[in-house]
Amino acid sequence: MLEFMPSGNPFQDPLRFERRVPECTVVIFGANGDLTKRKLLPALYRLAYEQRLSPGFAVVGISRTPMTDDRFRENMRESVARFLEDAPFDEEVWTGFATGLFYMAGDVNDPVCYQRLATRLRAIEETRRTGGNVLFYLSTQPSQYAAAARGIGAAGIANGNGWRRLVVEKPFGHDLESARVLSDALHEVFNERDVYRIDHYLGKETVQNILAFRFGNGIFEPLWNRRYINHVQITAAESIGVEGRGSYYQEAGSLRDMIQNHLLQVMATIAMEPSATFDPDAVRDERAKLLRSIHVMKPDEVAANAVAGQYGASRVGAASVLGFREEPGVDPQSRTDTYAAATFFVENWRWAGVPFYLRTGKALPKRASEIAVQFKEIPRILFNADPVTPQMPNLLTLRIQPEEGLSLSLMSRVPGTRAETHPVDMSFKYGEVFGTPSPEAYERLLLDVMTGDASRFMRRDAVEVSWAWVTGILEGWKTQGVRWLPEYPAGSWGPVEADRLIQSDGRTWRIL
Ligand code: BG6
């Protein structure tokens, strides 16, 4: 068994990260929004609690609501205490952290906002000795990203004494063309090397562990190819519906919302070649190369390889659940997919002919995300000679959430006198083995940006190639006609068409 014994308070264990954040100011546009309250401030507070932040660290929150610094601090205190999840809230740490929180009311579309920000940044640089390092975080409506970048540029604060970096939240456009337009607008002001496009799945513990697992062990990599692997399934299931995000979601749909970014990035990490070094661009080159090797479906290939679905009203236990078209903010005639499944192939020497099945959906029976790598069947001899009791092929599952961990299923002989075998699991869970909670994805990703490590962020070329793949499917769905959109009852595992998709290859979805 693996021994790992951190001492004392696991959150303040110095081994947990060796990286520390240099002096800097984080400017959050959209400081009154959900992301700031639920994710960004709790993540920054955790870094403070872990003693990763420098004493001069500062945050400037910007949104339209007028508010004093003190009011902002009070609001953030409530949010942090509420959304910290498993980490402790410590009054003393908070008090120190809160002295670096500032607020400015301002409109992203108003040039005056950036002039005032410039003055504020100069004052903070002087009083808190931040060395002029600034991270601009765009947590606004995506339609405001370009205006915000231009405003920063026009006010002359995209450059300064220290580094200047820009963080953008998805969606990065809604198709290939709009993604290009957005990147061009950001590049008017920032170099690609300073643009950090967040994909929070790349910050999740299990996703990070994929590379350590593949390239830090000797036994898997020789098997990691079409000779030994039958297929791969990647699932991101959510039990919730669209939860108040109806108007955003009906423009996006599950293919754009989850597959174009999160699941394709996970797949690229599972399937990429080893990078020569840990250099961020070396890693991102390999992910991008893999994405470029995916076969882009032609419209007439889509019907056989991609399925959409939309959840309809149903009863789950005693409760009745709304269908997607009845959700607030959703057009009652909406044809948006809340479920998507697709099969695709990587056209390279390692993976040719191995299907990768991806599926994601809202209002499914549970929240569960995993990667399952199914190895090939053993020959039909010896233990596998009887066609009535075929041996289960080996299966490796990497569980992204909940209960991050991995498990390898093997066949073992059942004790006794008969030559009978039974599947058994070799497994481990992070929580049990390491004893320390995994850092939340945003905490790790913010730390990455502040220390200048872009390896877990989406580069422009990767975003565009993912859009090419997704756009092929969207066009195919369009030609199948507006009448075509299978419905599944909320609380079920998606439309029967998705089962048929995988069954037509002689396989089935894993039961999670
Ligand atoms: C977001 C999507 O990127 O990821 C949401 O926009 C989705 O629709 C969320 O619910 C899922 O993230 P997680 O970390 O809960 O799996």
Short mmCIF file of C-alpha atoms and ligand atoms in Angstrom, two decimals:
data_model
loop_
_atom_site.label_atom_id
_atom_site.label_comp_id
_atom_site.label_asym_id
_atom_site.label_seq_id
_atom_site.Cartn_x
_atom_site.Cartn_y
_atom_site.Cartn_z
CA MET A 1 0.00 0.00 0.00
CA LEU A 2 1.17 3.49 -0.81
CA GLU A 3 2.34 5.42 2.26
CA PHE A 4 2.02 9.17 2.29
CA MET A 5 1.89 10.83 5.67
CA PRO A 6 1.58 14.61 5.65
CA SER A 7 1.92 16.00 9.14
CA GLY A 8 -0.34 18.45 11.02
CA ASN A 9 -3.00 20.40 9.21
CA PRO A 10 -3.21 18.98 5.68
CA PHE A 11 -4.19 22.36 4.21
CA GLN A 12 -1.04 23.97 5.52
CA ASP A 13 1.30 21.15 4.65
CA PRO A 14 4.31 22.74 2.94
CA LEU A 15 4.64 19.72 0.63
CA ARG A 16 1.22 20.31 -0.82
CA PHE A 17 2.47 22.72 -3.45
CA GLU A 18 5.99 23.93 -3.68
CA ARG A 19 4.87 26.93 -5.70
CA ARG A 20 4.21 30.33 -4.19
CA VAL A 21 2.44 33.23 -5.80
CA PRO A 22 4.62 36.23 -6.57
CA GLU A 23 3.34 39.69 -5.58
CA CYS A 24 0.49 40.63 -7.87
CA THR A 25 -2.97 42.17 -8.22
CA VAL A 26 -5.88 40.15 -9.53
CA VAL A 27 -8.47 42.33 -11.28
CA ILE A 28 -11.83 40.59 -11.58
CA PHE A 29 -14.31 41.98 -14.11
CA GLY A 30 -17.74 40.66 -13.11
CA ALA A 31 -16.98 40.74 -9.38
CA ASN A 32 -20.64 40.58 -8.42
CA GLY A 33 -21.25 37.40 -10.40
CA ASP A 34 -21.65 33.79 -9.39
CA LEU A 35 -18.23 32.62 -10.50
CA THR A 36 -16.48 35.20 -8.31
CA LYS A 37 -18.54 34.23 -5.29
CA ARG A 38 -18.55 30.47 -5.71
CA LYS A 39 -15.15 29.79 -7.18
CA LEU A 40 -12.66 32.63 -7.51
CA LEU A 41 -12.71 34.18 -4.06
CA PRO A 42 -12.92 30.84 -2.21
CA ALA A 43 -9.94 29.61 -4.30
CA LEU A 44 -7.90 32.75 -3.55
CA TYR A 45 -8.77 32.53 0.13
CA ARG A 46 -7.60 28.91 0.18
CA LEU A 47 -4.29 29.97 -1.30
CA ALA A 48 -4.03 32.56 1.48
CA TYR A 49 -4.85 29.93 4.08
CA GLU A 50 -2.16 27.68 2.67
CA GLN A 51 0.30 30.56 2.95
CA ARG A 52 0.91 30.61 -0.81
CA LEU A 53 0.18 34.32 -1.27
CA SER A 54 2.67 37.11 -0.75
CA PRO A 55 1.81 39.76 1.88
CA GLY A 56 1.20 42.40 -0.82
CA PHE A 57 -1.29 40.28 -2.75
CA ALA A 58 -4.35 42.32 -3.84
CA VAL A 59 -7.69 41.85 -5.58
CA VAL A 60 -9.68 44.57 -7.35
CA GLY A 61 -13.27 43.58 -8.01
CA ILE A 62 -15.17 45.47 -10.71
CA SER A 63 -18.85 45.38 -11.58
CA ARG A 64 -21.61 47.89 -12.17
CA THR A 65 -23.15 47.84 -8.69
CA PRO A 66 -21.92 50.74 -6.52
CA MET A 67 -20.29 49.42 -3.37
CA THR A 68 -17.56 50.43 -0.91
CA ASP A 69 -14.43 48.34 -0.34
CA ASP A 70 -15.82 47.37 3.05
CA ARG A 71 -19.16 46.26 1.66
CA PHE A 72 -17.33 44.18 -0.97
CA ARG A 73 -15.18 42.58 1.74
CA GLU A 74 -18.29 41.77 3.77
CA ASN A 75 -20.04 40.20 0.75
CA MET A 76 -16.98 38.18 -0.13
CA ARG A 77 -16.58 37.01 3.44
CA GLU A 78 -20.09 35.55 3.33
CA SER A 79 -19.49 33.88 -0.01
CA VAL A 80 -16.15 32.42 0.98
CA ALA A 81 -17.50 31.03 4.24
CA ARG A 82 -20.44 29.56 2.36
CA PHE A 83 -18.70 28.07 -0.68
CA LEU A 84 -15.44 26.84 0.81
CA GLU A 85 -16.69 23.26 0.76
CA ASP A 86 -14.20 21.12 2.66
CA ALA A 87 -11.66 23.76 3.75
CA PRO A 88 -11.77 25.54 7.13
CA PHE A 89 -12.66 29.23 7.42
CA ASP A 90 -10.16 30.97 9.65
CA GLU A 91 -10.97 34.47 10.96
CA GLU A 92 -7.35 35.49 11.32
CA VAL A 93 -6.41 34.43 7.80
CA TRP A 94 -9.50 36.15 6.45
CA THR A 95 -8.68 39.42 8.20
CA GLY A 96 -5.22 39.50 6.64
CA PHE A 97 -6.53 38.47 3.22
CA ALA A 98 -9.38 41.02 3.31
CA THR A 99 -7.01 43.98 3.72
CA GLY A 100 -5.94 43.30 0.11
CA LEU A 101 -9.51 43.31 -1.29
CA PHE A 102 -10.65 46.44 -3.14
CA TYR A 103 -13.69 47.31 -5.20
CA MET A 104 -14.52 49.67 -8.05
CA ALA A 105 -17.91 50.23 -9.64
CA GLY A 106 -17.46 50.41 -13.38
CA ASP A 107 -18.94 49.50 -16.74
CA VAL A 108 -16.85 47.31 -19.02
CA ASN A 109 -18.02 49.35 -22.01
CA ASP A 110 -17.03 52.70 -20.51
CA PRO A 111 -13.44 53.95 -21.15
CA VAL A 112 -13.57 55.89 -17.85
CA CYS A 113 -13.66 52.57 -15.98
CA TYR A 114 -10.20 51.65 -17.29
CA GLN A 115 -8.75 55.09 -16.55
CA ARG A 116 -9.88 54.77 -12.96
CA LEU A 117 -8.53 51.24 -12.83
CA ALA A 118 -5.15 52.48 -14.05
CA THR A 119 -5.03 54.99 -11.18
CA ARG A 120 -6.07 52.34 -8.69
CA LEU A 121 -3.44 49.89 -9.93
CA ARG A 122 -0.71 52.50 -9.62
CA ALA A 123 -1.74 53.21 -6.02
CA ILE A 124 -1.84 49.49 -5.16
CA GLU A 125 1.52 48.91 -6.80
CA GLU A 126 3.01 51.57 -4.56
CA THR A 127 1.31 50.75 -1.28
CA ARG A 128 1.36 46.96 -1.54
CA ARG A 129 4.55 46.60 -3.58
CA THR A 130 3.06 44.28 -6.17
CA GLY A 131 5.91 44.91 -8.59
CA GLY A 132 3.37 45.88 -11.24
CA ASN A 133 2.24 42.26 -11.83
CA VAL A 134 -1.42 42.17 -12.84
CA LEU A 135 -3.77 39.36 -13.75
CA PHE A 136 -6.98 40.49 -15.49
CA TYR A 137 -9.78 37.97 -15.04
CA LEU A 138 -12.76 38.28 -17.39
CA SER A 139 -15.72 36.81 -15.57
CA THR A 140 -18.25 38.88 -17.52
CA GLN A 141 -20.69 38.02 -20.30
CA PRO A 142 -18.63 36.52 -23.15
CA SER A 143 -19.99 39.23 -25.47
CA GLN A 144 -17.95 41.74 -23.38
CA TYR A 145 -14.57 39.98 -23.62
CA ALA A 146 -13.37 41.90 -26.66
CA ALA A 147 -14.50 45.26 -25.24
CA ALA A 148 -12.76 44.57 -21.95
CA ALA A 149 -9.47 43.59 -23.64
CA ARG A 150 -9.61 46.72 -25.80
CA GLY A 151 -10.43 48.92 -22.80
CA ILE A 152 -7.42 47.52 -20.94
CA GLY A 153 -5.25 48.15 -24.00
CA ALA A 154 -6.52 51.70 -24.57
CA ALA A 155 -5.87 52.67 -20.95
CA GLY A 156 -2.26 51.52 -21.32
CA ILE A 157 -2.46 48.92 -18.56
CA ALA A 158 -1.87 45.83 -20.70
CA ASN A 159 1.83 46.50 -20.16
CA GLY A 160 3.65 47.75 -17.11
CA ASN A 161 6.54 47.15 -14.79
CA GLY A 162 5.75 43.51 -14.13
CA TRP A 163 3.85 40.82 -16.05
CA ARG A 164 0.29 41.32 -17.34
CA ARG A 165 -1.88 38.27 -18.06
CA LEU A 166 -5.46 37.81 -19.18
CA VAL A 167 -7.75 34.98 -18.07
CA VAL A 168 -10.85 34.19 -20.13
CA GLU A 169 -13.68 31.87 -19.21
CA LYS A 170 -15.43 29.71 -21.77
CA PRO A 171 -17.30 29.86 -24.12
CA PHE A 172 -14.50 30.87 -26.48
CA GLY A 173 -16.89 31.71 -29.30
CA HIS A 174 -19.88 29.63 -30.40
CA ASP A 175 -18.32 28.25 -33.58
CA LEU A 176 -15.02 28.28 -35.41
CA GLU A 177 -15.51 31.70 -36.97
CA SER A 178 -16.53 33.48 -33.76
CA ALA A 179 -13.67 31.80 -31.87
CA ARG A 180 -11.23 33.23 -34.42
CA VAL A 181 -12.78 36.70 -34.19
CA LEU A 182 -12.50 36.60 -30.39
CA SER A 183 -8.86 35.48 -30.41
CA ASP A 184 -8.01 38.17 -32.97
CA ALA A 185 -9.59 40.80 -30.69
CA LEU A 186 -7.65 39.56 -27.65
CA HIS A 187 -4.45 39.53 -29.69
CA GLU A 188 -4.85 43.21 -30.53
CA VAL A 189 -3.86 43.75 -26.91
CA PHE A 190 -2.26 40.61 -25.46
CA ASN A 191 0.20 38.09 -26.88
CA GLU A 192 -1.10 34.54 -27.03
CA ARG A 193 1.51 33.62 -24.40
CA ASP A 194 -0.29 35.92 -21.91
CA VAL A 195 -3.83 34.70 -22.68
CA TYR A 196 -5.04 31.94 -20.34
CA ARG A 197 -8.25 30.26 -21.53
CA ILE A 198 -9.62 28.33 -18.57
CA ASP A 199 -10.90 24.80 -18.91
CA HIS A 200 -11.57 23.80 -15.34
CA TYR A 201 -11.58 20.08 -16.20
CA LEU A 202 -7.84 20.34 -16.82
CA GLY A 203 -7.47 21.44 -13.19
CA LYS A 204 -9.23 18.38 -11.77
CA GLU A 205 -7.06 15.97 -9.81
CA THR A 206 -7.74 12.84 -11.87
CA VAL A 207 -7.28 14.65 -15.15
CA GLN A 208 -3.93 15.94 -13.91
CA ASN A 209 -3.00 12.47 -12.84
CA ILE A 210 -3.49 11.06 -16.34
CA LEU A 211 -0.03 12.19 -17.41
CA ALA A 212 1.63 11.02 -14.18
CA PHE A 213 -0.16 7.71 -14.49
CA ARG A 214 0.76 7.22 -18.14
CA PHE A 215 4.29 8.55 -18.14
CA GLY A 216 5.33 7.92 -14.53
CA ASN A 217 4.77 4.14 -14.72
CA GLY A 218 6.41 1.59 -16.94
CA ILE A 219 3.58 -0.88 -17.30
CA PHE A 220 0.81 1.02 -19.09
CA GLU A 221 2.47 2.90 -21.91
CA PRO A 222 3.50 -0.21 -23.88
CA LEU A 223 -0.19 -1.26 -23.87
CA TRP A 224 -1.58 2.18 -24.63
CA ASN A 225 -2.44 1.68 -28.29
CA ARG A 226 -4.67 -0.01 -30.84
CA ARG A 227 -3.05 -3.43 -30.38
CA TYR A 228 -4.24 -3.75 -26.77
CA ILE A 229 -7.10 -1.29 -26.31
CA ASN A 230 -10.55 -2.12 -27.60
CA HIS A 231 -12.18 1.26 -26.97
CA VAL A 232 -12.37 4.21 -24.57
CA GLN A 233 -15.50 5.73 -22.98
CA ILE A 234 -15.47 9.23 -21.50
CA THR A 235 -18.57 10.26 -19.55
CA ALA A 236 -19.54 13.48 -17.79
CA ALA A 237 -22.98 12.92 -16.29
CA GLU A 238 -24.83 15.58 -14.29
CA SER A 239 -27.95 15.06 -12.27
CA ILE A 240 -28.85 18.75 -12.26
CA GLY A 241 -30.76 20.46 -15.05
CA VAL A 242 -29.82 23.95 -16.25
CA GLU A 243 -30.41 25.59 -12.86
CA GLY A 244 -31.20 29.19 -13.73
CA ARG A 245 -28.75 29.24 -16.66
CA GLY A 246 -31.49 28.51 -19.20
CA SER A 247 -30.91 31.51 -21.40
CA TYR A 248 -27.14 30.84 -21.73
CA TYR A 249 -27.64 27.13 -22.12
CA GLN A 250 -30.24 27.21 -24.83
CA GLU A 251 -27.78 29.08 -27.03
CA ALA A 252 -25.02 26.60 -26.23
CA GLY A 253 -26.30 23.04 -25.72
CA SER A 254 -24.33 20.11 -24.37
CA LEU A 255 -22.05 19.58 -27.36
CA ARG A 256 -20.72 23.13 -27.14
CA ASP A 257 -20.97 23.41 -23.34
CA MET A 258 -19.11 20.22 -22.39
CA ILE A 259 -17.72 18.30 -25.36
CA GLN A 260 -16.09 21.08 -27.39
CA ASN A 261 -13.91 21.94 -24.39
CA HIS A 262 -13.86 19.69 -21.33
CA LEU A 263 -14.31 16.26 -22.83
CA LEU A 264 -12.12 16.84 -25.86
CA GLN A 265 -9.36 18.14 -23.59
CA VAL A 266 -9.69 15.06 -21.39
CA MET A 267 -9.57 12.86 -24.43
CA ALA A 268 -6.53 14.67 -25.78
CA THR A 269 -4.77 14.08 -22.45
CA ILE A 270 -5.63 10.38 -22.49
CA ALA A 271 -4.50 9.89 -26.06
CA MET A 272 -1.64 12.35 -26.64
CA GLU A 273 1.98 11.39 -27.16
CA PRO A 274 4.42 12.08 -24.31
CA SER A 275 5.77 15.60 -24.41
CA ALA A 276 9.52 16.06 -24.46
CA THR A 277 9.49 18.27 -21.33
CA PHE A 278 7.04 19.90 -18.90
CA ASP A 279 7.38 23.16 -20.77
CA PRO A 280 3.78 24.47 -21.16
CA ASP A 281 4.05 24.68 -24.91
CA ALA A 282 5.60 21.22 -25.20
CA VAL A 283 2.55 19.77 -23.42
CA ARG A 284 0.09 21.92 -25.35
CA ASP A 285 1.74 21.01 -28.66
CA GLU A 286 1.02 17.35 -27.97
CA ARG A 287 -2.58 17.95 -26.98
CA ALA A 288 -3.14 20.10 -30.07
CA LYS A 289 -1.48 17.50 -32.31
CA LEU A 290 -3.83 14.85 -30.98
CA LEU A 291 -6.87 17.06 -31.55
CA ARG A 292 -5.73 17.66 -35.10
CA SER A 293 -5.62 13.89 -35.66
CA ILE A 294 -9.31 13.42 -34.85
CA HIS A 295 -11.36 12.58 -37.87
CA VAL A 296 -13.72 15.49 -38.56
CA MET A 297 -17.12 14.00 -39.40
CA LYS A 298 -18.64 14.87 -42.72
CA PRO A 299 -22.34 15.76 -42.53
CA ASP A 300 -23.35 12.36 -43.96
CA GLU A 301 -21.32 10.52 -41.28
CA VAL A 302 -22.99 12.31 -38.39
CA ALA A 303 -26.21 10.27 -38.18
CA ALA A 304 -24.25 7.09 -37.47
CA ASN A 305 -21.75 8.68 -35.08
CA ALA A 306 -23.43 11.39 -33.00
CA VAL A 307 -26.67 11.58 -31.06
CA ALA A 308 -28.35 14.52 -29.35
CA GLY A 309 -31.17 14.46 -26.83
CA GLN A 310 -33.24 16.81 -24.72
CA TYR A 311 -34.74 16.02 -21.31
CA GLY A 312 -38.46 16.05 -20.92
CA ALA A 313 -40.60 16.33 -17.80
CA SER A 314 -40.78 13.27 -15.58
CA ARG A 315 -41.20 12.10 -12.03
CA VAL A 316 -38.14 11.18 -10.00
CA GLY A 317 -39.34 9.38 -6.87
CA ALA A 318 -42.13 11.49 -5.42
CA ALA A 319 -40.97 14.70 -7.10
CA SER A 320 -41.97 15.92 -10.52
CA VAL A 321 -39.11 17.35 -12.56
CA LEU A 322 -39.50 20.03 -15.21
CA GLY A 323 -38.57 19.32 -18.79
CA PHE A 324 -35.91 21.53 -20.39
CA ARG A 325 -38.44 23.53 -22.40
CA GLU A 326 -40.34 24.41 -19.23
CA GLU A 327 -37.25 25.74 -17.44
CA PRO A 328 -37.15 29.49 -16.74
CA GLY A 329 -35.47 31.45 -19.55
CA VAL A 330 -35.85 28.60 -22.06
CA ASP A 331 -37.86 29.00 -25.25
CA PRO A 332 -40.77 26.50 -25.10
CA GLN A 333 -39.93 25.54 -28.71
CA SER A 334 -36.18 25.14 -28.02
CA ARG A 335 -34.32 22.48 -30.06
CA THR A 336 -31.20 22.65 -27.88
CA ASP A 337 -29.42 19.42 -26.97
CA THR A 338 -29.07 18.75 -23.23
CA TYR A 339 -27.46 15.39 -23.99
CA ALA A 340 -24.85 14.50 -26.58
CA ALA A 341 -22.99 11.31 -27.38
CA ALA A 342 -20.50 10.79 -30.16
CA THR A 343 -18.03 8.25 -31.44
CA PHE A 344 -14.85 9.41 -32.93
CA PHE A 345 -11.58 8.13 -34.21
CA VAL A 346 -8.04 9.37 -33.97
CA GLU A 347 -6.27 8.91 -37.24
CA ASN A 348 -2.73 8.16 -36.17
CA TRP A 349 -0.54 5.07 -35.79
CA ARG A 350 -1.28 4.66 -32.10
CA TRP A 351 -5.06 4.82 -32.26
CA ALA A 352 -6.29 4.04 -35.79
CA GLY A 353 -9.51 2.00 -35.54
CA VAL A 354 -10.05 2.47 -31.76
CA PRO A 355 -13.38 4.19 -31.05
CA PHE A 356 -13.54 6.88 -28.39
CA TYR A 357 -17.12 7.22 -27.14
CA LEU A 358 -17.96 10.51 -25.44
CA ARG A 359 -21.23 11.28 -23.68
CA THR A 360 -22.52 14.03 -21.48
CA GLY A 361 -25.92 15.13 -20.29
CA LYS A 362 -27.98 17.11 -17.83
CA ALA A 363 -30.78 15.62 -15.72
CA LEU A 364 -29.21 12.15 -15.72
CA PRO A 365 -29.60 9.82 -12.72
CA LYS A 366 -26.39 10.91 -10.99
CA ARG A 367 -23.32 13.15 -11.10
CA ALA A 368 -20.46 10.99 -12.23
CA SER A 369 -17.55 11.60 -14.57
CA GLU A 370 -15.02 9.03 -15.60
CA ILE A 371 -12.74 7.70 -18.28
CA ALA A 372 -12.94 3.96 -18.95
CA VAL A 373 -10.26 2.23 -20.99
CA GLN A 374 -11.41 -1.18 -22.12
CA PHE A 375 -8.62 -3.58 -23.10
CA LYS A 376 -9.02 -6.23 -25.79
CA GLU A 377 -10.51 -9.63 -25.14
CA ILE A 378 -8.16 -12.49 -24.43
CA PRO A 379 -8.05 -15.41 -26.91
CA ARG A 380 -10.89 -17.93 -26.78
CA ILE A 381 -8.79 -20.62 -25.16
CA LEU A 382 -8.11 -21.93 -21.63
CA PHE A 383 -10.15 -19.78 -19.17
CA ASN A 384 -11.99 -18.17 -22.05
CA ALA A 385 -12.76 -21.36 -23.99
CA ASP A 386 -16.41 -21.63 -22.94
CA PRO A 387 -18.55 -19.26 -25.09
CA VAL A 388 -21.31 -19.38 -22.45
CA THR A 389 -19.09 -17.72 -19.80
CA PRO A 390 -16.78 -15.35 -21.66
CA GLN A 391 -14.06 -13.67 -19.58
CA MET A 392 -14.48 -9.96 -18.93
CA PRO A 393 -11.74 -8.02 -20.66
CA ASN A 394 -9.58 -5.87 -18.37
CA LEU A 395 -10.93 -2.43 -17.70
CA LEU A 396 -9.14 0.61 -16.34
CA THR A 397 -11.35 3.38 -14.95
CA LEU A 398 -10.13 6.80 -13.96
CA ARG A 399 -12.79 8.46 -11.86
CA ILE A 400 -12.86 12.22 -12.22
CA GLN A 401 -15.71 12.80 -9.76
CA PRO A 402 -17.00 12.11 -7.22
CA GLU A 403 -14.39 10.17 -5.19
CA GLU A 404 -11.43 10.74 -7.49
CA GLY A 405 -9.38 7.62 -8.00
CA LEU A 406 -8.68 4.79 -10.34
CA SER A 407 -9.40 1.15 -10.58
CA LEU A 408 -8.17 -1.76 -12.70
CA SER A 409 -10.41 -4.78 -13.05
CA LEU A 410 -8.68 -8.13 -13.43
CA MET A 411 -9.90 -11.69 -13.62
CA SER A 412 -9.02 -13.82 -10.60
CA ARG A 413 -9.48 -17.48 -9.87
CA VAL A 414 -12.31 -18.20 -7.44
CA PRO A 415 -10.98 -20.25 -4.49
CA GLY A 416 -12.11 -23.88 -4.73
CA THR A 417 -11.69 -26.84 -6.94
CA ARG A 418 -13.22 -25.56 -10.19
CA ALA A 419 -11.30 -23.50 -12.77
CA GLU A 420 -13.71 -20.62 -12.26
CA THR A 421 -12.74 -16.95 -12.52
CA HIS A 422 -14.34 -13.75 -11.29
CA PRO A 423 -13.57 -10.06 -11.89
CA VAL A 424 -11.80 -8.28 -9.00
CA ASP A 425 -10.70 -4.66 -8.67
CA MET A 426 -7.36 -3.12 -7.78
CA SER A 427 -8.28 0.39 -6.87
CA PHE A 428 -7.27 3.48 -5.02
CA LYS A 429 -9.04 6.69 -3.99
CA TYR A 430 -7.12 9.92 -3.53
CA GLY A 431 -8.97 10.80 -0.35
CA GLU A 432 -8.03 7.48 1.30
CA VAL A 433 -4.43 7.14 0.17
CA PHE A 434 -3.14 10.69 0.46
CA GLY A 435 -5.34 11.79 3.33
CA THR A 436 -5.33 15.41 2.09
CA PRO A 437 -8.23 16.90 0.18
CA SER A 438 -7.47 17.60 -3.49
CA PRO A 439 -7.13 21.30 -4.23
CA GLU A 440 -10.18 22.64 -6.00
CA ALA A 441 -9.64 23.05 -9.78
CA TYR A 442 -9.86 26.87 -9.63
CA GLU A 443 -7.32 27.04 -6.85
CA ARG A 444 -4.79 25.11 -8.88
CA LEU A 445 -5.54 26.99 -12.09
CA LEU A 446 -5.26 30.42 -10.47
CA LEU A 447 -1.96 29.35 -8.99
CA ASP A 448 -0.88 28.27 -12.48
CA VAL A 449 -1.71 31.65 -14.01
CA MET A 450 0.00 33.58 -11.25
CA THR A 451 3.12 31.46 -11.56
CA GLY A 452 3.02 31.62 -15.36
CA ASP A 453 2.35 27.94 -16.13
CA ALA A 454 0.02 27.72 -19.13
CA SER A 455 0.19 23.96 -19.65
CA ARG A 456 -3.35 23.39 -18.32
CA PHE A 457 -4.93 26.14 -20.42
CA MET A 458 -6.36 26.02 -23.92
CA ARG A 459 -4.23 27.54 -26.59
CA ARG A 460 -5.78 29.22 -29.61
CA ASP A 461 -4.97 26.39 -32.03
CA ALA A 462 -6.53 23.76 -29.73
CA VAL A 463 -9.71 25.81 -29.37
CA GLU A 464 -10.05 26.22 -33.11
CA VAL A 465 -9.43 22.62 -34.00
CA SER A 466 -12.01 21.52 -31.39
CA TRP A 467 -14.53 23.86 -32.96
CA ALA A 468 -13.89 22.34 -36.38
CA TRP A 469 -14.82 18.95 -34.98
CA VAL A 470 -17.92 20.15 -33.15
CA THR A 471 -19.10 22.29 -36.04
CA GLY A 472 -19.06 19.20 -38.30
CA ILE A 473 -21.53 17.50 -35.95
CA LEU A 474 -23.73 20.57 -35.54
CA GLU A 475 -24.04 20.85 -39.32
CA GLY A 476 -24.88 17.19 -39.62
CA TRP A 477 -27.62 17.54 -36.99
CA LYS A 478 -29.02 20.49 -38.89
CA THR A 479 -29.34 18.48 -42.08
CA GLN A 480 -31.15 15.74 -40.14
CA GLY A 481 -33.95 18.29 -39.80
CA VAL A 482 -35.47 20.30 -36.99
CA ARG A 483 -37.95 17.60 -36.17
CA TRP A 484 -35.16 15.28 -35.12
CA LEU A 485 -34.26 15.61 -31.45
CA PRO A 486 -34.88 12.56 -29.30
CA GLU A 487 -36.34 13.24 -25.86
CA TYR A 488 -35.36 11.39 -22.69
CA PRO A 489 -37.17 11.57 -19.37
CA ALA A 490 -35.31 13.67 -16.78
CA GLY A 491 -33.60 11.25 -14.41
CA SER A 492 -32.90 8.60 -17.08
CA TRP A 493 -29.59 7.75 -18.80
CA GLY A 494 -30.34 9.61 -22.03
CA PRO A 495 -32.17 8.73 -25.25
CA VAL A 496 -32.36 5.15 -26.56
CA GLU A 497 -30.68 6.43 -29.73
CA ALA A 498 -27.47 6.81 -27.67
CA ASP A 499 -27.67 3.16 -26.65
CA ARG A 500 -28.14 2.20 -30.27
CA LEU A 501 -25.14 4.29 -31.26
CA ILE A 502 -22.75 2.20 -29.18
CA GLN A 503 -24.66 -1.06 -29.62
CA SER A 504 -24.27 -0.81 -33.39
CA ASP A 505 -20.55 -1.43 -32.74
CA GLY A 506 -21.34 -4.42 -30.50
CA ARG A 507 -20.60 -2.53 -27.26
CA THR A 508 -22.60 -0.98 -24.41
CA TRP A 509 -22.29 2.11 -22.22
CA ARG A 510 -20.89 1.49 -18.82
CA ILE A 511 -23.37 1.61 -15.97
CA LEU A 512 -22.16 4.25 -13.53
C1 BG6 B 1 -19.33 24.03 -17.02
C2 BG6 B 1 -20.60 23.97 -17.81
O1 BG6 B 1 -18.25 24.36 -17.83
O2 BG6 B 1 -19.09 22.76 -16.41
C3 BG6 B 1 -21.75 23.57 -16.93
O3 BG6 B 1 -20.85 25.22 -18.41
C4 BG6 B 1 -21.45 22.28 -16.20
O4 BG6 B 1 -22.95 23.44 -17.69
C5 BG6 B 1 -20.10 22.36 -15.51
O5 BG6 B 1 -22.47 22.08 -15.25
C6 BG6 B 1 -19.71 21.01 -14.96
O6 BG6 B 1 -18.57 21.14 -14.16
P1 BG6 B 1 -18.30 20.12 -12.97
O7 BG6 B 1 -16.98 20.55 -12.44
O8 BG6 B 1 -19.41 20.26 -12.00
O9 BG6 B 1 -18.27 18.75 -13.60
#
